[in-house]
Amino acid sequence: MKTEILSKAKLLTLATQEAVSQKDALLLLAFILKTTYSRLFFKKEFLVSDLELTCLKSFLSRRGKGEPIAKILQRREFYGAMFKTTRDTLDPRPETELIIDLFREHYLATQAELQLLDLGAGTGCIGLSLLRYYPNARCCFVDISEKALDVVKDNAEALGVWEQCSFIKSDWFEDVSGSFDAILSNPPYVALGYNLDVETAFDPPVALFAGSDGMSAYARILPQAPSFLKPDGLLYLEIGFDQVQKITQIRTSLQLLKIEKDLAGIPRTCVFQNAK
Ligand SMILES: C[S@@+](CC[C@H](N)C(=O)[O-])C[C@H]1O[C@@H](n2cnc3c(N)ncnc32)[C@H](O)[C@@H]1O
């Protein structure tokens, strides 16, 4: 039952006390009231129950401590769809959408029965986004984290592509078998000890860190990928802002086809191709 009128002024006071912006406060309230930010934006007051107000105060306090909105609401938009995300998964990032764009550019609207491998799946945002565009494709989702794979399963069901999915808990390729048209991976690439911004610190360490130089995941993936790709198969790999030189020094029989920059002009996605 709605029992209290919360004025916008009071909302802003509560937000300011926790050092939370007006936009974030409205986003959190919109989620609680099951409405949208834009609907709340022009309102001067909101009808809320005691429970909703308690929930809002808790959300504002968490946001004030730096927790990202996505972690508080357990969801984040990626390539036009909403993905569940938890403390066990990396929140999908906009720069990772570049992999989807490049893949779609290459394969256009093929009806082929593509076999895909999403390596280090996290929320499954890469493979699941592709399955929405390629109804005849199948994707195998691999992660070392069982809890991350549970999130992929929830997202696969919610997006209606469950039938096209399989799941393997594996340390990179260790328990994977088969031959794929494309492997897609945004592996951990942060150097141990790197000073993370406050929001990234809420992502799980296993999703972020890759040895003293941030390259240890690539050093495993690049040499092994050719054995899991069909002839001419493609590997799409996201890289960190300063890793473009180092990535070309890792031994692999794959040929580097393309390095694509993200919207900030940073080399972000490498595309490699297997031999014929
Ligand atoms: C940077 S996150 C990317 C998640 C998701 N693909 C995305 O783009 O948002 C890296 C993922 O790799 C997984 N991972 C880390 N080490 C791994 C390993 N040795 N084998 C398999 N997956 C691993 C992590 O659990 C995490 O989900």
PDB file of C-alpha atoms and ligand atoms in Angstrom:
ATOM      1  CA  MET A   1       0.000   0.000   0.000  1.00  0.00           C
ATOM      2  CA  LYS A   2       1.242   3.517  -0.856  1.00  0.00           C
ATOM      3  CA  THR A   3       1.533   5.452   2.371  1.00  0.00           C
ATOM      4  CA  GLU A   4       3.817   8.394   1.765  1.00  0.00           C
ATOM      5  CA  ILE A   5       4.348  11.237  -0.667  1.00  0.00           C
ATOM      6  CA  LEU A   6       8.017  11.675  -1.497  1.00  0.00           C
ATOM      7  CA  SER A   7       8.629  15.123  -2.962  1.00  0.00           C
ATOM      8  CA  LYS A   8      11.353  15.558  -5.550  1.00  0.00           C
ATOM      9  CA  ALA A   9      13.026  18.018  -3.190  1.00  0.00           C
ATOM     10  CA  LYS A  10      13.126  15.358  -0.451  1.00  0.00           C
ATOM     11  CA  LEU A  11      14.478  12.809  -2.939  1.00  0.00           C
ATOM     12  CA  LEU A  12      17.259  15.213  -3.887  1.00  0.00           C
ATOM     13  CA  THR A  13      18.066  15.852  -0.225  1.00  0.00           C
ATOM     14  CA  LEU A  14      18.335  12.094   0.403  1.00  0.00           C
ATOM     15  CA  ALA A  15      20.523  11.739  -2.700  1.00  0.00           C
ATOM     16  CA  THR A  16      22.771  14.656  -1.757  1.00  0.00           C
ATOM     17  CA  GLN A  17      23.267  13.224   1.736  1.00  0.00           C
ATOM     18  CA  GLU A  18      24.718  10.107   0.079  1.00  0.00           C
ATOM     19  CA  ALA A  19      26.606  12.076  -2.609  1.00  0.00           C
ATOM     20  CA  VAL A  20      24.437  10.530  -5.337  1.00  0.00           C
ATOM     21  CA  SER A  21      23.514  12.485  -8.496  1.00  0.00           C
ATOM     22  CA  GLN A  22      19.894  13.389  -9.308  1.00  0.00           C
ATOM     23  CA  LYS A  23      20.040  11.193 -12.405  1.00  0.00           C
ATOM     24  CA  ASP A  24      21.177   8.130 -10.469  1.00  0.00           C
ATOM     25  CA  ALA A  25      18.596   8.762  -7.715  1.00  0.00           C
ATOM     26  CA  LEU A  26      15.816   8.899 -10.314  1.00  0.00           C
ATOM     27  CA  LEU A  27      17.121   5.770 -12.059  1.00  0.00           C
ATOM     28  CA  LEU A  28      17.057   3.864  -8.783  1.00  0.00           C
ATOM     29  CA  LEU A  29      13.594   5.156  -7.883  1.00  0.00           C
ATOM     30  CA  ALA A  30      12.304   4.304 -11.370  1.00  0.00           C
ATOM     31  CA  PHE A  31      13.456   0.701 -10.902  1.00  0.00           C
ATOM     32  CA  ILE A  32      11.749   0.470  -7.484  1.00  0.00           C
ATOM     33  CA  LEU A  33       8.499   1.975  -8.796  1.00  0.00           C
ATOM     34  CA  LYS A  34       8.656  -0.213 -11.949  1.00  0.00           C
ATOM     35  CA  THR A  35       8.551   2.795 -14.232  1.00  0.00           C
ATOM     36  CA  THR A  36      11.046   4.698 -16.380  1.00  0.00           C
ATOM     37  CA  TYR A  37      13.497   7.496 -15.700  1.00  0.00           C
ATOM     38  CA  SER A  38      11.820   9.758 -18.259  1.00  0.00           C
ATOM     39  CA  ARG A  39       8.381   9.285 -16.673  1.00  0.00           C
ATOM     40  CA  LEU A  40       9.726  10.332 -13.284  1.00  0.00           C
ATOM     41  CA  PHE A  41      11.860  13.183 -14.601  1.00  0.00           C
ATOM     42  CA  PHE A  42       9.108  15.829 -14.797  1.00  0.00           C
ATOM     43  CA  LYS A  43       7.178  14.727 -11.693  1.00  0.00           C
ATOM     44  CA  LYS A  44       7.330  16.886  -8.556  1.00  0.00           C
ATOM     45  CA  GLU A  45       6.269  14.128  -6.154  1.00  0.00           C
ATOM     46  CA  PHE A  46       6.028  10.346  -5.993  1.00  0.00           C
ATOM     47  CA  LEU A  47       3.712   8.039  -4.069  1.00  0.00           C
ATOM     48  CA  VAL A  48       5.805   5.404  -2.270  1.00  0.00           C
ATOM     49  CA  SER A  49       5.214   2.711   0.341  1.00  0.00           C
ATOM     50  CA  ASP A  50       7.353   2.352   3.478  1.00  0.00           C
ATOM     51  CA  LEU A  51       9.039  -0.651   1.912  1.00  0.00           C
ATOM     52  CA  GLU A  52       9.853   1.236  -1.300  1.00  0.00           C
ATOM     53  CA  LEU A  53      11.296   4.125   0.699  1.00  0.00           C
ATOM     54  CA  THR A  54      13.459   1.772   2.755  1.00  0.00           C
ATOM     55  CA  CYS A  55      14.643   0.114  -0.444  1.00  0.00           C
ATOM     56  CA  LEU A  56      15.428   3.509  -1.998  1.00  0.00           C
ATOM     57  CA  LYS A  57      17.496   4.569   1.019  1.00  0.00           C
ATOM     58  CA  SER A  58      19.447   1.325   0.877  1.00  0.00           C
ATOM     59  CA  PHE A  59      20.089   1.738  -2.884  1.00  0.00           C
ATOM     60  CA  LEU A  60      21.195   5.373  -2.397  1.00  0.00           C
ATOM     61  CA  SER A  61      23.577   4.342   0.355  1.00  0.00           C
ATOM     62  CA  ARG A  62      25.113   1.620  -1.843  1.00  0.00           C
ATOM     63  CA  ARG A  63      25.416   3.993  -4.813  1.00  0.00           C
ATOM     64  CA  GLY A  64      27.030   6.571  -2.506  1.00  0.00           C
ATOM     65  CA  LYS A  65      29.716   3.993  -1.678  1.00  0.00           C
ATOM     66  CA  GLY A  66      30.530   3.703  -5.377  1.00  0.00           C
ATOM     67  CA  GLU A  67      28.584   0.558  -6.302  1.00  0.00           C
ATOM     68  CA  PRO A  68      27.571   0.808  -9.984  1.00  0.00           C
ATOM     69  CA  ILE A  69      23.872   1.139 -10.803  1.00  0.00           C
ATOM     70  CA  ALA A  70      24.117  -2.107 -12.805  1.00  0.00           C
ATOM     71  CA  LYS A  71      25.337  -4.048  -9.765  1.00  0.00           C
ATOM     72  CA  ILE A  72      22.593  -2.562  -7.554  1.00  0.00           C
ATOM     73  CA  LEU A  73      19.811  -3.287 -10.062  1.00  0.00           C
ATOM     74  CA  GLN A  74      21.471  -6.531 -11.254  1.00  0.00           C
ATOM     75  CA  ARG A  75      20.950  -5.683 -14.902  1.00  0.00           C
ATOM     76  CA  ARG A  76      22.613  -3.775 -17.708  1.00  0.00           C
ATOM     77  CA  GLU A  77      21.723  -3.026 -21.294  1.00  0.00           C
ATOM     78  CA  PHE A  78      24.028  -4.397 -24.006  1.00  0.00           C
ATOM     79  CA  TYR A  79      23.476  -4.214 -27.762  1.00  0.00           C
ATOM     80  CA  GLY A  80      19.790  -3.372 -27.318  1.00  0.00           C
ATOM     81  CA  ALA A  81      18.915  -6.123 -24.832  1.00  0.00           C
ATOM     82  CA  MET A  82      18.820  -6.264 -21.040  1.00  0.00           C
ATOM     83  CA  PHE A  83      21.250  -8.655 -19.341  1.00  0.00           C
ATOM     84  CA  LYS A  84      21.209  -9.920 -15.782  1.00  0.00           C
ATOM     85  CA  THR A  85      24.523  -9.193 -14.073  1.00  0.00           C
ATOM     86  CA  THR A  86      25.619 -10.078 -10.541  1.00  0.00           C
ATOM     87  CA  ARG A  87      28.646  -9.810  -8.272  1.00  0.00           C
ATOM     88  CA  ASP A  88      29.986 -12.896 -10.094  1.00  0.00           C
ATOM     89  CA  THR A  89      29.961 -11.337 -13.556  1.00  0.00           C
ATOM     90  CA  LEU A  90      31.546  -8.376 -15.279  1.00  0.00           C
ATOM     91  CA  ASP A  91      28.926  -5.753 -16.114  1.00  0.00           C
ATOM     92  CA  PRO A  92      28.807  -5.678 -19.925  1.00  0.00           C
ATOM     93  CA  ARG A  93      30.677  -2.647 -21.296  1.00  0.00           C
ATOM     94  CA  PRO A  94      29.741  -0.590 -24.369  1.00  0.00           C
ATOM     95  CA  GLU A  95      33.163  -1.070 -26.003  1.00  0.00           C
ATOM     96  CA  THR A  96      32.526  -4.835 -26.161  1.00  0.00           C
ATOM     97  CA  GLU A  97      29.644  -4.143 -28.581  1.00  0.00           C
ATOM     98  CA  LEU A  98      32.367  -3.616 -31.197  1.00  0.00           C
ATOM     99  CA  ILE A  99      32.836  -7.405 -31.378  1.00  0.00           C
ATOM    100  CA  ILE A 100      29.154  -7.796 -32.311  1.00  0.00           C
ATOM    101  CA  ASP A 101      29.404  -5.065 -34.965  1.00  0.00           C
ATOM    102  CA  LEU A 102      32.518  -6.611 -36.541  1.00  0.00           C
ATOM    103  CA  PHE A 103      31.027 -10.093 -36.536  1.00  0.00           C
ATOM    104  CA  ARG A 104      27.799  -8.854 -38.164  1.00  0.00           C
ATOM    105  CA  GLU A 105      29.794  -6.920 -40.745  1.00  0.00           C
ATOM    106  CA  HIS A 106      31.643 -10.107 -41.706  1.00  0.00           C
ATOM    107  CA  TYR A 107      28.790 -12.611 -41.644  1.00  0.00           C
ATOM    108  CA  LEU A 108      26.022 -10.212 -42.752  1.00  0.00           C
ATOM    109  CA  ALA A 109      22.611 -11.908 -42.435  1.00  0.00           C
ATOM    110  CA  THR A 110      23.754 -15.462 -43.105  1.00  0.00           C
ATOM    111  CA  GLN A 111      21.358 -18.347 -42.473  1.00  0.00           C
ATOM    112  CA  ALA A 112      24.321 -20.708 -42.035  1.00  0.00           C
ATOM    113  CA  GLU A 113      24.439 -23.006 -39.019  1.00  0.00           C
ATOM    114  CA  LEU A 114      27.407 -21.217 -37.477  1.00  0.00           C
ATOM    115  CA  GLN A 115      29.144 -22.816 -34.508  1.00  0.00           C
ATOM    116  CA  LEU A 116      30.308 -20.140 -32.060  1.00  0.00           C
ATOM    117  CA  LEU A 117      32.406 -20.246 -28.907  1.00  0.00           C
ATOM    118  CA  ASP A 118      32.048 -17.464 -26.321  1.00  0.00           C
ATOM    119  CA  LEU A 119      35.227 -17.881 -24.288  1.00  0.00           C
ATOM    120  CA  GLY A 120      35.082 -16.241 -20.831  1.00  0.00           C
ATOM    121  CA  ALA A 121      31.356 -15.677 -21.179  1.00  0.00           C
ATOM    122  CA  GLY A 122      30.547 -13.662 -18.007  1.00  0.00           C
ATOM    123  CA  THR A 123      26.904 -12.643 -18.514  1.00  0.00           C
ATOM    124  CA  GLY A 124      27.014 -14.238 -21.981  1.00  0.00           C
ATOM    125  CA  CYS A 125      26.463 -10.819 -23.528  1.00  0.00           C
ATOM    126  CA  ILE A 126      28.640 -11.488 -26.615  1.00  0.00           C
ATOM    127  CA  GLY A 127      27.340 -14.900 -27.689  1.00  0.00           C
ATOM    128  CA  LEU A 128      23.740 -14.266 -26.646  1.00  0.00           C
ATOM    129  CA  SER A 129      23.628 -10.980 -28.569  1.00  0.00           C
ATOM    130  CA  LEU A 130      24.821 -12.810 -31.677  1.00  0.00           C
ATOM    131  CA  LEU A 131      22.275 -15.606 -31.289  1.00  0.00           C
ATOM    132  CA  ARG A 132      19.520 -12.971 -31.432  1.00  0.00           C
ATOM    133  CA  TYR A 133      20.681 -12.106 -34.982  1.00  0.00           C
ATOM    134  CA  TYR A 134      21.618 -15.595 -36.191  1.00  0.00           C
ATOM    135  CA  PRO A 135      18.704 -17.964 -35.484  1.00  0.00           C
ATOM    136  CA  ASN A 136      20.505 -20.926 -37.065  1.00  0.00           C
ATOM    137  CA  ALA A 137      23.722 -20.415 -35.096  1.00  0.00           C
ATOM    138  CA  ARG A 138      24.669 -22.293 -31.947  1.00  0.00           C
ATOM    139  CA  CYS A 139      26.947 -21.000 -29.245  1.00  0.00           C
ATOM    140  CA  CYS A 140      28.968 -22.802 -26.601  1.00  0.00           C
ATOM    141  CA  PHE A 141      29.545 -20.627 -23.530  1.00  0.00           C
ATOM    142  CA  VAL A 142      32.714 -21.262 -21.528  1.00  0.00           C
ATOM    143  CA  ASP A 143      33.680 -19.784 -18.190  1.00  0.00           C
ATOM    144  CA  ILE A 144      35.827 -20.874 -15.273  1.00  0.00           C
ATOM    145  CA  SER A 145      33.144 -19.552 -12.925  1.00  0.00           C
ATOM    146  CA  GLU A 146      30.127 -21.808 -12.347  1.00  0.00           C
ATOM    147  CA  LYS A 147      28.229 -18.825 -10.951  1.00  0.00           C
ATOM    148  CA  ALA A 148      28.873 -16.822 -14.106  1.00  0.00           C
ATOM    149  CA  LEU A 149      27.560 -19.738 -16.195  1.00  0.00           C
ATOM    150  CA  ASP A 150      24.378 -19.723 -14.071  1.00  0.00           C
ATOM    151  CA  VAL A 151      23.917 -16.062 -15.068  1.00  0.00           C
ATOM    152  CA  VAL A 152      24.462 -16.950 -18.752  1.00  0.00           C
ATOM    153  CA  LYS A 153      21.747 -19.623 -18.416  1.00  0.00           C
ATOM    154  CA  ASP A 154      19.287 -17.101 -16.908  1.00  0.00           C
ATOM    155  CA  ASN A 155      20.049 -14.633 -19.687  1.00  0.00           C
ATOM    156  CA  ALA A 156      19.719 -17.306 -22.388  1.00  0.00           C
ATOM    157  CA  GLU A 157      16.245 -18.189 -21.107  1.00  0.00           C
ATOM    158  CA  ALA A 158      15.168 -14.556 -20.752  1.00  0.00           C
ATOM    159  CA  LEU A 159      16.293 -13.765 -24.305  1.00  0.00           C
ATOM    160  CA  GLY A 160      14.569 -16.835 -25.754  1.00  0.00           C
ATOM    161  CA  VAL A 161      17.711 -18.426 -27.252  1.00  0.00           C
ATOM    162  CA  TRP A 162      18.159 -21.311 -24.781  1.00  0.00           C
ATOM    163  CA  GLU A 163      17.806 -23.978 -27.473  1.00  0.00           C
ATOM    164  CA  GLN A 164      20.835 -22.596 -29.308  1.00  0.00           C
ATOM    165  CA  CYS A 165      23.137 -22.730 -26.270  1.00  0.00           C
ATOM    166  CA  SER A 166      25.488 -25.132 -24.539  1.00  0.00           C
ATOM    167  CA  PHE A 167      27.621 -24.464 -21.464  1.00  0.00           C
ATOM    168  CA  ILE A 168      31.018 -25.712 -20.306  1.00  0.00           C
ATOM    169  CA  LYS A 169      32.873 -24.885 -17.109  1.00  0.00           C
ATOM    170  CA  SER A 170      36.469 -24.856 -18.241  1.00  0.00           C
ATOM    171  CA  ASP A 171      39.843 -23.212 -17.750  1.00  0.00           C
ATOM    172  CA  TRP A 172      39.958 -21.660 -21.245  1.00  0.00           C
ATOM    173  CA  PHE A 173      40.144 -24.521 -23.788  1.00  0.00           C
ATOM    174  CA  GLU A 174      40.978 -27.276 -21.295  1.00  0.00           C
ATOM    175  CA  ASP A 175      37.557 -29.030 -21.332  1.00  0.00           C
ATOM    176  CA  VAL A 176      36.389 -27.727 -24.705  1.00  0.00           C
ATOM    177  CA  SER A 177      36.112 -29.940 -27.767  1.00  0.00           C
ATOM    178  CA  GLY A 178      34.931 -29.238 -31.272  1.00  0.00           C
ATOM    179  CA  SER A 179      35.648 -26.972 -34.151  1.00  0.00           C
ATOM    180  CA  PHE A 180      34.116 -23.509 -34.402  1.00  0.00           C
ATOM    181  CA  ASP A 181      33.431 -20.974 -37.142  1.00  0.00           C
ATOM    182  CA  ALA A 182      34.262 -18.191 -34.715  1.00  0.00           C
ATOM    183  CA  ILE A 183      35.626 -17.769 -31.204  1.00  0.00           C
ATOM    184  CA  LEU A 184      34.690 -14.574 -29.401  1.00  0.00           C
ATOM    185  CA  SER A 185      36.465 -13.494 -26.263  1.00  0.00           C
ATOM    186  CA  ASN A 186      36.781 -10.530 -23.954  1.00  0.00           C
ATOM    187  CA  PRO A 187      39.167 -12.136 -21.466  1.00  0.00           C
ATOM    188  CA  PRO A 188      40.554 -10.510 -18.317  1.00  0.00           C
ATOM    189  CA  TYR A 189      43.300  -8.067 -19.337  1.00  0.00           C
ATOM    190  CA  VAL A 190      44.139  -5.869 -16.344  1.00  0.00           C
ATOM    191  CA  ALA A 191      47.647  -6.097 -14.853  1.00  0.00           C
ATOM    192  CA  LEU A 192      47.722  -7.217 -11.210  1.00  0.00           C
ATOM    193  CA  GLY A 193      48.134  -4.203  -8.941  1.00  0.00           C
ATOM    194  CA  TYR A 194      46.629  -1.768 -11.463  1.00  0.00           C
ATOM    195  CA  ASN A 195      44.685   1.000  -9.736  1.00  0.00           C
ATOM    196  CA  LEU A 196      41.070   0.352 -10.712  1.00  0.00           C
ATOM    197  CA  ASP A 197      38.394   3.040 -10.718  1.00  0.00           C
ATOM    198  CA  VAL A 198      35.894   2.666  -7.883  1.00  0.00           C
ATOM    199  CA  GLU A 199      33.119   1.157 -10.055  1.00  0.00           C
ATOM    200  CA  THR A 200      35.331  -1.490 -11.682  1.00  0.00           C
ATOM    201  CA  ALA A 201      36.374  -2.631  -8.208  1.00  0.00           C
ATOM    202  CA  PHE A 202      32.860  -4.123  -7.847  1.00  0.00           C
ATOM    203  CA  ASP A 203      33.489  -6.542 -10.735  1.00  0.00           C
ATOM    204  CA  PRO A 204      34.905  -9.964  -9.765  1.00  0.00           C
ATOM    205  CA  PRO A 205      38.740 -10.154  -9.810  1.00  0.00           C
ATOM    206  CA  VAL A 206      38.647 -13.295 -11.991  1.00  0.00           C
ATOM    207  CA  ALA A 207      36.997 -11.195 -14.721  1.00  0.00           C
ATOM    208  CA  LEU A 208      39.616  -8.447 -14.541  1.00  0.00           C
ATOM    209  CA  PHE A 209      43.146  -9.580 -13.745  1.00  0.00           C
ATOM    210  CA  ALA A 210      45.510 -11.458 -16.037  1.00  0.00           C
ATOM    211  CA  GLY A 211      48.959 -11.750 -14.483  1.00  0.00           C
ATOM    212  CA  SER A 212      51.578  -9.101 -13.815  1.00  0.00           C
ATOM    213  CA  ASP A 213      51.279  -7.597 -17.317  1.00  0.00           C
ATOM    214  CA  GLY A 214      47.592  -8.273 -18.048  1.00  0.00           C
ATOM    215  CA  MET A 215      48.566 -10.618 -20.901  1.00  0.00           C
ATOM    216  CA  SER A 216      48.303 -14.077 -19.331  1.00  0.00           C
ATOM    217  CA  ALA A 217      44.857 -14.904 -20.771  1.00  0.00           C
ATOM    218  CA  TYR A 218      45.939 -13.942 -24.309  1.00  0.00           C
ATOM    219  CA  ALA A 219      49.094 -16.043 -23.889  1.00  0.00           C
ATOM    220  CA  ARG A 220      46.851 -19.076 -23.314  1.00  0.00           C
ATOM    221  CA  ILE A 221      44.138 -18.294 -25.866  1.00  0.00           C
ATOM    222  CA  LEU A 222      46.130 -17.231 -28.939  1.00  0.00           C
ATOM    223  CA  PRO A 223      48.411 -20.290 -29.319  1.00  0.00           C
ATOM    224  CA  GLN A 224      45.561 -22.755 -28.702  1.00  0.00           C
ATOM    225  CA  ALA A 225      42.771 -21.110 -30.690  1.00  0.00           C
ATOM    226  CA  PRO A 226      43.859 -22.534 -34.102  1.00  0.00           C
ATOM    227  CA  SER A 227      43.116 -26.103 -32.898  1.00  0.00           C
ATOM    228  CA  PHE A 228      39.523 -25.087 -32.127  1.00  0.00           C
ATOM    229  CA  LEU A 229      38.801 -23.082 -35.285  1.00  0.00           C
ATOM    230  CA  LYS A 230      37.630 -24.420 -38.627  1.00  0.00           C
ATOM    231  CA  PRO A 231      39.793 -23.524 -41.654  1.00  0.00           C
ATOM    232  CA  ASP A 232      39.409 -19.761 -42.226  1.00  0.00           C
ATOM    233  CA  GLY A 233      37.646 -19.511 -38.830  1.00  0.00           C
ATOM    234  CA  LEU A 234      37.837 -16.207 -36.973  1.00  0.00           C
ATOM    235  CA  LEU A 235      38.915 -15.178 -33.476  1.00  0.00           C
ATOM    236  CA  TYR A 236      37.501 -11.894 -32.148  1.00  0.00           C
ATOM    237  CA  LEU A 237      39.516 -10.681 -29.184  1.00  0.00           C
ATOM    238  CA  GLU A 238      38.991  -7.559 -27.072  1.00  0.00           C
ATOM    239  CA  ILE A 239      42.209  -5.943 -25.809  1.00  0.00           C
ATOM    240  CA  GLY A 240      43.164  -3.329 -23.220  1.00  0.00           C
ATOM    241  CA  PHE A 241      44.033   0.278 -24.093  1.00  0.00           C
ATOM    242  CA  ASP A 242      47.819  -0.309 -24.172  1.00  0.00           C
ATOM    243  CA  GLN A 243      48.039  -3.896 -25.431  1.00  0.00           C
ATOM    244  CA  VAL A 244      48.088  -3.600 -29.199  1.00  0.00           C
ATOM    245  CA  GLN A 245      51.877  -4.021 -29.523  1.00  0.00           C
ATOM    246  CA  LYS A 246      52.105  -6.831 -26.987  1.00  0.00           C
ATOM    247  CA  ILE A 247      49.298  -8.825 -28.597  1.00  0.00           C
ATOM    248  CA  THR A 248      51.174  -9.002 -31.901  1.00  0.00           C
ATOM    249  CA  GLN A 249      54.183 -10.503 -30.119  1.00  0.00           C
ATOM    250  CA  ILE A 250      52.336 -13.605 -28.897  1.00  0.00           C
ATOM    251  CA  ARG A 251      53.117 -16.707 -30.952  1.00  0.00           C
ATOM    252  CA  THR A 252      50.158 -18.055 -32.893  1.00  0.00           C
ATOM    253  CA  SER A 253      49.583 -19.529 -36.326  1.00  0.00           C
ATOM    254  CA  LEU A 254      46.553 -17.238 -36.739  1.00  0.00           C
ATOM    255  CA  GLN A 255      46.842 -14.302 -39.086  1.00  0.00           C
ATOM    256  CA  LEU A 256      45.963 -10.867 -37.678  1.00  0.00           C
ATOM    257  CA  LEU A 257      43.315  -9.488 -40.062  1.00  0.00           C
ATOM    258  CA  LYS A 258      42.201  -6.301 -38.392  1.00  0.00           C
ATOM    259  CA  ILE A 259      42.571  -4.071 -35.361  1.00  0.00           C
ATOM    260  CA  GLU A 260      39.469  -1.938 -34.799  1.00  0.00           C
ATOM    261  CA  LYS A 261      39.332   1.186 -32.638  1.00  0.00           C
ATOM    262  CA  ASP A 262      36.501   1.912 -30.218  1.00  0.00           C
ATOM    263  CA  LEU A 263      34.543   5.188 -30.075  1.00  0.00           C
ATOM    264  CA  ALA A 264      37.297   6.729 -27.940  1.00  0.00           C
ATOM    265  CA  GLY A 265      39.836   5.983 -30.698  1.00  0.00           C
ATOM    266  CA  ILE A 266      41.527   3.216 -28.677  1.00  0.00           C
ATOM    267  CA  PRO A 267      42.533  -0.026 -30.478  1.00  0.00           C
ATOM    268  CA  ARG A 268      39.995  -2.358 -28.875  1.00  0.00           C
ATOM    269  CA  THR A 269      39.180  -5.435 -30.958  1.00  0.00           C
ATOM    270  CA  CYS A 270      41.544  -7.708 -32.877  1.00  0.00           C
ATOM    271  CA  VAL A 271      40.270 -10.101 -35.511  1.00  0.00           C
ATOM    272  CA  PHE A 272      42.479 -13.114 -36.314  1.00  0.00           C
ATOM    273  CA  GLN A 273      41.916 -15.755 -38.986  1.00  0.00           C
ATOM    274  CA  ASN A 274      42.858 -19.408 -39.051  1.00  0.00           C
ATOM    275  CA  ALA A 275      44.738 -20.912 -41.996  1.00  0.00           C
ATOM    276  CA  LYS A 276      42.708 -22.452 -44.851  1.00  0.00           C
TER     277      LYS A 276
HETATM  278  C1  LIG B   1      36.334  -9.529 -18.840  1.00  0.00           C
HETATM  279  S1  LIG B   1      35.166 -10.780 -18.393  1.00  0.00           S
HETATM  280  C2  LIG B   1      34.187 -10.793 -19.858  1.00  0.00           C
HETATM  281  C3  LIG B   1      32.799 -11.253 -19.659  1.00  0.00           C
HETATM  282  C4  LIG B   1      31.906 -11.088 -20.907  1.00  0.00           C
HETATM  283  N1  LIG B   1      32.376 -11.881 -22.014  1.00  0.00           N
HETATM  284  C5  LIG B   1      31.837  -9.635 -21.339  1.00  0.00           C
HETATM  285  O1  LIG B   1      32.407  -9.296 -22.367  1.00  0.00           O
HETATM  286  O2  LIG B   1      31.233  -8.825 -20.624  1.00  0.00           O
HETATM  287  C6  LIG B   1      36.159 -12.228 -18.508  1.00  0.00           C
HETATM  288  C7  LIG B   1      35.468 -13.533 -18.185  1.00  0.00           C
HETATM  289  O3  LIG B   1      36.446 -14.586 -18.317  1.00  0.00           O
HETATM  290  C8  LIG B   1      36.265 -15.534 -17.273  1.00  0.00           C
HETATM  291  N2  LIG B   1      37.530 -16.206 -17.032  1.00  0.00           N
HETATM  292  C9  LIG B   1      38.600 -15.761 -16.327  1.00  0.00           C
HETATM  293  N3  LIG B   1      39.575 -16.681 -16.323  1.00  0.00           N
HETATM  294  C10 LIG B   1      39.125 -17.733 -17.044  1.00  0.00           C
HETATM  295  C11 LIG B   1      39.688 -18.999 -17.401  1.00  0.00           C
HETATM  296  N4  LIG B   1      40.904 -19.352 -16.997  1.00  0.00           N
HETATM  297  N5  LIG B   1      38.944 -19.814 -18.170  1.00  0.00           N
HETATM  298  C12 LIG B   1      37.689 -19.472 -18.574  1.00  0.00           C
HETATM  299  N6  LIG B   1      37.111 -18.291 -18.265  1.00  0.00           N
HETATM  300  C13 LIG B   1      37.823 -17.435 -17.509  1.00  0.00           C
HETATM  301  C14 LIG B   1      35.791 -14.702 -16.091  1.00  0.00           C
HETATM  302  O4  LIG B   1      35.108 -15.500 -15.140  1.00  0.00           O
HETATM  303  C15 LIG B   1      34.909 -13.651 -16.775  1.00  0.00           C
HETATM  304  O5  LIG B   1      33.578 -14.068 -16.815  1.00  0.00           O
END
